[in-house]
Amino acid sequence: EVQLVESGGGLVQPGGSLRLSCAASGLTFSNYWMSWVRQAPGKGLEWVANINQGGSGKNYVDSVKGRFTISRDNAENSLFLQMDSLRAEDTAIYYCAKFRDYFENWGQGALVTVSS
Amino acid sequence: AIQMTQSPSSFSASTGDRVTITCRASQGISSSLAWYQQKPGKAPKLLVYGASTLQSGVPSRFSGSGSGTDFTLTISCLQSEDFATYYCQQFYSYPYTFGPGTKVDIK
């Protein structure tokens, strides 16, 4: 059974930074693209970023380009999202997902709140 | 970016009803569409991909159809556990985008 467990969420001031982690198990992690998807409180879903198997290929939604960086450590079966220059509109639950063009498996999410 | 719309945005239904949710893309996306179910406080769950392929473990009362710009998700006989919000998502081109969701609640 695929399990994805996010960590690292919390409260941060505007302009601050936060790093999310996602620990994967139950799959051969290095075989799959991975993604981050977010959901603002009471709102819909928004794809944020994804990364290919080796970590060399990355894609981002325009609103986070230059501020967020996705990365992975295949030896540790872990996915990361480094979030810098955070804004109030980045407040959301961030989900880690196994990516196959669609989002096949999801973690339980990590809440990020950007507020002073 | 490809815009996704869904209709209706919400509705009430009864257990046993046949339910249809519509998703429309702002341009043709072939069959590059997925459907998700989300319950309050939970992560989304993949139901259908490739417009009509049922994800493993998803009950056969769920079905998807369509291609190009117009798609539907049908629940043939609504069960109590199906009251949730449903999202479509296109994976034809970046940025991958979701519809705004359709909330199905109890009549």
Short mmCIF file of C-alpha atoms in Angstrom, two decimals:
data_model
loop_
_atom_site.label_atom_id
_atom_site.label_comp_id
_atom_site.label_asym_id
_atom_site.label_seq_id
_atom_site.Cartn_x
_atom_site.Cartn_y
_atom_site.Cartn_z
CA GLU A 1 0.00 0.00 0.00
CA VAL A 2 1.33 3.39 -1.01
CA GLN A 3 1.76 5.78 1.91
CA LEU A 4 2.73 9.43 1.62
CA VAL A 5 3.24 11.42 4.81
CA GLU A 6 3.83 15.17 4.72
CA SER A 7 5.54 17.17 7.44
CA GLY A 8 6.98 20.61 8.00
CA GLY A 9 3.86 22.75 7.85
CA GLY A 10 3.18 25.58 10.24
CA LEU A 11 2.72 29.31 10.74
CA VAL A 12 5.14 31.65 8.98
CA GLN A 13 5.22 35.41 8.47
CA PRO A 14 4.84 36.96 5.03
CA GLY A 15 8.21 36.96 3.31
CA GLY A 16 9.37 33.96 5.31
CA SER A 17 10.41 30.46 4.30
CA LEU A 18 9.28 26.94 5.02
CA ARG A 19 10.36 23.50 3.82
CA LEU A 20 7.84 20.71 3.42
CA SER A 21 8.82 17.06 3.35
CA CYS A 22 6.98 13.98 2.14
CA ALA A 23 8.05 10.50 3.20
CA ALA A 24 7.02 7.78 0.75
CA SER A 25 6.62 4.06 1.33
CA GLY A 26 4.95 1.12 -0.38
CA LEU A 27 6.25 2.07 -3.82
CA THR A 28 9.52 2.11 -5.73
CA PHE A 29 9.87 5.85 -5.21
CA SER A 30 12.59 6.40 -7.80
CA ASN A 31 10.33 5.07 -10.58
CA TYR A 32 7.74 7.83 -10.36
CA TRP A 33 7.25 11.51 -10.98
CA MET A 34 5.99 13.23 -7.83
CA SER A 35 3.93 16.35 -7.28
CA TRP A 36 2.70 18.94 -4.81
CA VAL A 37 -0.93 20.06 -4.96
CA ARG A 38 -2.43 22.67 -2.64
CA GLN A 39 -5.86 23.65 -1.41
CA ALA A 40 -6.59 27.02 0.18
CA PRO A 41 -9.07 26.89 3.08
CA GLY A 42 -12.56 26.21 1.73
CA LYS A 43 -11.32 26.39 -1.87
CA GLY A 44 -10.53 24.06 -4.75
CA LEU A 45 -7.38 22.21 -5.76
CA GLU A 46 -4.33 23.75 -7.43
CA TRP A 47 -1.36 21.87 -8.88
CA VAL A 48 1.85 23.50 -7.63
CA ALA A 49 4.87 21.58 -8.96
CA ASN A 50 6.15 18.25 -10.09
CA ILE A 51 9.49 16.54 -10.54
CA ASN A 52 10.69 13.65 -12.67
CA GLN A 53 12.21 10.42 -11.46
CA GLY A 54 15.81 11.59 -11.35
CA GLY A 55 15.10 15.13 -10.20
CA SER A 56 16.35 16.86 -13.34
CA GLY A 57 12.95 17.78 -14.75
CA LYS A 58 10.71 20.17 -12.85
CA ASN A 59 7.55 22.11 -13.61
CA TYR A 60 5.80 24.83 -11.62
CA VAL A 61 2.58 26.80 -11.72
CA ASP A 62 3.36 30.42 -12.65
CA SER A 63 2.31 31.82 -9.26
CA VAL A 64 5.16 30.02 -7.44
CA LYS A 65 7.93 30.17 -10.07
CA GLY A 66 11.09 31.70 -8.63
CA ARG A 67 9.82 31.29 -5.06
CA PHE A 68 9.26 27.53 -4.61
CA THR A 69 11.69 24.72 -5.37
CA ILE A 70 10.73 21.06 -5.62
CA SER A 71 13.37 18.41 -5.01
CA ARG A 72 13.71 14.77 -4.05
CA ASP A 73 16.07 12.30 -2.39
CA ASN A 74 15.54 8.87 -3.90
CA ALA A 75 17.89 7.22 -1.41
CA GLU A 76 15.62 8.44 1.40
CA ASN A 77 12.32 8.02 -0.50
CA SER A 78 11.56 11.65 0.19
CA LEU A 79 10.07 14.61 -1.66
CA PHE A 80 10.56 18.23 -0.65
CA LEU A 81 9.12 21.67 -1.33
CA GLN A 82 11.23 24.66 -0.37
CA MET A 83 8.95 27.69 -0.13
CA ASP A 84 10.54 31.15 0.01
CA SER A 85 9.10 34.67 -0.10
CA LEU A 86 5.81 33.32 1.18
CA ARG A 87 2.65 35.35 0.70
CA ALA A 88 -0.74 35.28 2.39
CA GLU A 89 -2.19 33.67 -0.73
CA ASP A 90 0.12 30.68 -0.26
CA THR A 91 -1.90 29.70 2.82
CA ALA A 92 -3.20 26.22 2.08
CA ILE A 93 -3.03 22.53 2.80
CA TYR A 94 -0.18 21.12 0.74
CA TYR A 95 -0.54 17.56 -0.50
CA CYS A 96 2.21 15.33 -1.78
CA ALA A 97 1.04 13.07 -4.61
CA LYS A 98 2.33 10.28 -6.81
CA PHE A 99 2.08 11.68 -10.31
CA ARG A 100 1.18 9.88 -13.51
CA ASP A 101 -0.22 12.93 -15.31
CA TYR A 102 -3.05 12.48 -12.87
CA PHE A 103 -2.58 12.26 -9.11
CA GLU A 104 -2.82 8.60 -8.24
CA ASN A 105 -2.05 8.61 -4.52
CA TRP A 106 -2.19 11.46 -2.01
CA GLY A 107 -0.79 12.17 1.42
CA GLN A 108 -2.92 13.53 4.24
CA GLY A 109 -1.62 17.06 3.71
CA ALA A 110 0.36 19.67 5.65
CA LEU A 111 -1.16 23.02 6.59
CA VAL A 112 0.86 26.11 5.79
CA THR A 113 -0.42 29.41 7.19
CA VAL A 114 1.20 32.66 6.09
CA SER A 115 0.19 35.45 8.44
CA SER A 116 1.68 38.17 10.59
CA ALA B 1 -3.91 27.87 -19.28
CA ILE B 2 -6.82 25.53 -19.92
CA GLN B 3 -9.84 26.51 -17.83
CA MET B 4 -12.05 23.78 -16.40
CA THR B 5 -15.67 24.36 -15.45
CA GLN B 6 -18.10 22.03 -13.70
CA SER B 7 -21.86 21.95 -13.42
CA PRO B 8 -23.71 22.06 -11.24
CA SER B 9 -21.60 23.61 -8.48
CA SER B 10 -23.68 21.77 -5.90
CA PHE B 11 -26.89 19.80 -5.58
CA SER B 12 -28.85 17.62 -3.23
CA ALA B 13 -29.63 13.99 -3.98
CA SER B 14 -31.00 10.90 -2.29
CA THR B 15 -29.47 7.49 -1.77
CA GLY B 16 -30.25 5.36 -4.81
CA ASP B 17 -30.36 8.30 -7.24
CA ARG B 18 -28.51 8.29 -10.53
CA VAL B 19 -26.22 11.32 -10.52
CA THR B 20 -24.38 13.02 -13.39
CA ILE B 21 -21.73 15.73 -13.04
CA THR B 22 -20.46 17.63 -16.06
CA CYS B 23 -16.99 19.01 -16.69
CA ARG B 24 -16.03 21.23 -19.62
CA ALA B 25 -12.58 22.28 -20.82
CA SER B 26 -11.90 25.63 -22.45
CA GLN B 27 -10.15 23.83 -25.33
CA GLY B 28 -9.92 20.26 -26.54
CA ILE B 29 -8.01 17.94 -24.21
CA SER B 30 -8.60 14.59 -25.96
CA SER B 31 -9.18 12.07 -23.14
CA SER B 32 -6.68 13.62 -20.74
CA LEU B 33 -9.11 14.00 -17.86
CA ALA B 34 -9.31 12.63 -14.32
CA TRP B 35 -12.00 12.72 -11.64
CA TYR B 36 -11.45 12.88 -7.88
CA GLN B 37 -13.66 12.54 -4.84
CA GLN B 38 -12.94 14.53 -1.69
CA LYS B 39 -14.65 14.21 1.68
CA PRO B 40 -14.40 16.91 4.36
CA GLY B 41 -11.03 16.95 6.10
CA LYS B 42 -9.62 14.26 3.82
CA ALA B 43 -7.29 14.15 0.85
CA PRO B 44 -8.77 13.73 -2.62
CA LYS B 45 -9.10 10.22 -4.00
CA LEU B 46 -8.62 9.31 -7.67
CA LEU B 47 -11.76 7.79 -9.21
CA VAL B 48 -11.28 7.89 -12.99
CA TYR B 49 -8.41 8.70 -15.36
CA GLY B 50 -8.15 8.86 -19.12
CA ALA B 51 -11.75 10.13 -19.04
CA SER B 52 -13.24 6.65 -18.63
CA THR B 53 -10.80 4.25 -16.94
CA LEU B 54 -11.87 3.36 -13.43
CA GLN B 55 -9.06 3.41 -10.88
CA SER B 56 -8.43 0.06 -9.18
CA GLY B 57 -10.67 -0.45 -6.16
CA VAL B 58 -13.27 2.16 -7.16
CA PRO B 59 -16.82 0.77 -7.16
CA SER B 60 -18.33 0.04 -10.57
CA ARG B 61 -21.28 2.39 -9.88
CA PHE B 62 -18.85 5.18 -10.87
CA SER B 63 -18.23 5.75 -14.57
CA GLY B 64 -16.70 8.45 -16.70
CA SER B 65 -17.22 9.41 -20.32
CA GLY B 66 -16.44 12.08 -22.86
CA SER B 67 -13.58 13.42 -24.96
CA GLY B 68 -12.52 16.72 -26.44
CA THR B 69 -14.12 19.40 -24.29
CA ASP B 70 -17.12 17.75 -22.62
CA PHE B 71 -16.99 15.07 -19.94
CA THR B 72 -19.31 13.46 -17.42
CA LEU B 73 -18.96 11.52 -14.20
CA THR B 74 -21.94 9.31 -13.43
CA ILE B 75 -22.81 7.54 -10.20
CA SER B 76 -25.40 4.93 -11.13
CA CYS B 77 -26.87 4.37 -7.67
CA LEU B 78 -25.80 6.89 -5.06
CA GLN B 79 -24.66 5.42 -1.75
CA SER B 80 -24.31 7.19 1.59
CA GLU B 81 -20.52 7.15 1.32
CA ASP B 82 -20.69 9.02 -2.01
CA PHE B 83 -21.77 12.34 -0.50
CA ALA B 84 -18.67 14.41 -1.18
CA THR B 85 -17.15 17.01 -3.49
CA TYR B 86 -16.02 15.91 -6.94
CA TYR B 87 -13.29 17.55 -9.01
CA CYS B 88 -12.22 17.08 -12.61
CA GLN B 89 -8.62 17.72 -13.70
CA GLN B 90 -7.03 18.03 -17.14
CA PHE B 91 -3.61 16.58 -17.84
CA TYR B 92 -3.38 17.61 -21.49
CA SER B 93 -1.02 20.53 -20.95
CA TYR B 94 0.74 22.51 -18.23
CA PRO B 95 -0.32 24.01 -15.96
CA TYR B 96 -2.48 21.06 -14.98
CA THR B 97 -5.78 22.52 -13.82
CA PHE B 98 -8.77 21.41 -11.81
CA GLY B 99 -12.42 22.27 -12.06
CA PRO B 100 -13.97 24.25 -9.17
CA GLY B 101 -15.72 21.20 -7.76
CA THR B 102 -19.26 19.85 -7.47
CA LYS B 103 -20.59 19.23 -3.98
CA VAL B 104 -23.14 16.43 -3.63
CA ASP B 105 -25.08 16.52 -0.39
CA ILE B 106 -28.02 14.72 1.13
CA LYS B 107 -31.53 15.80 0.16
#
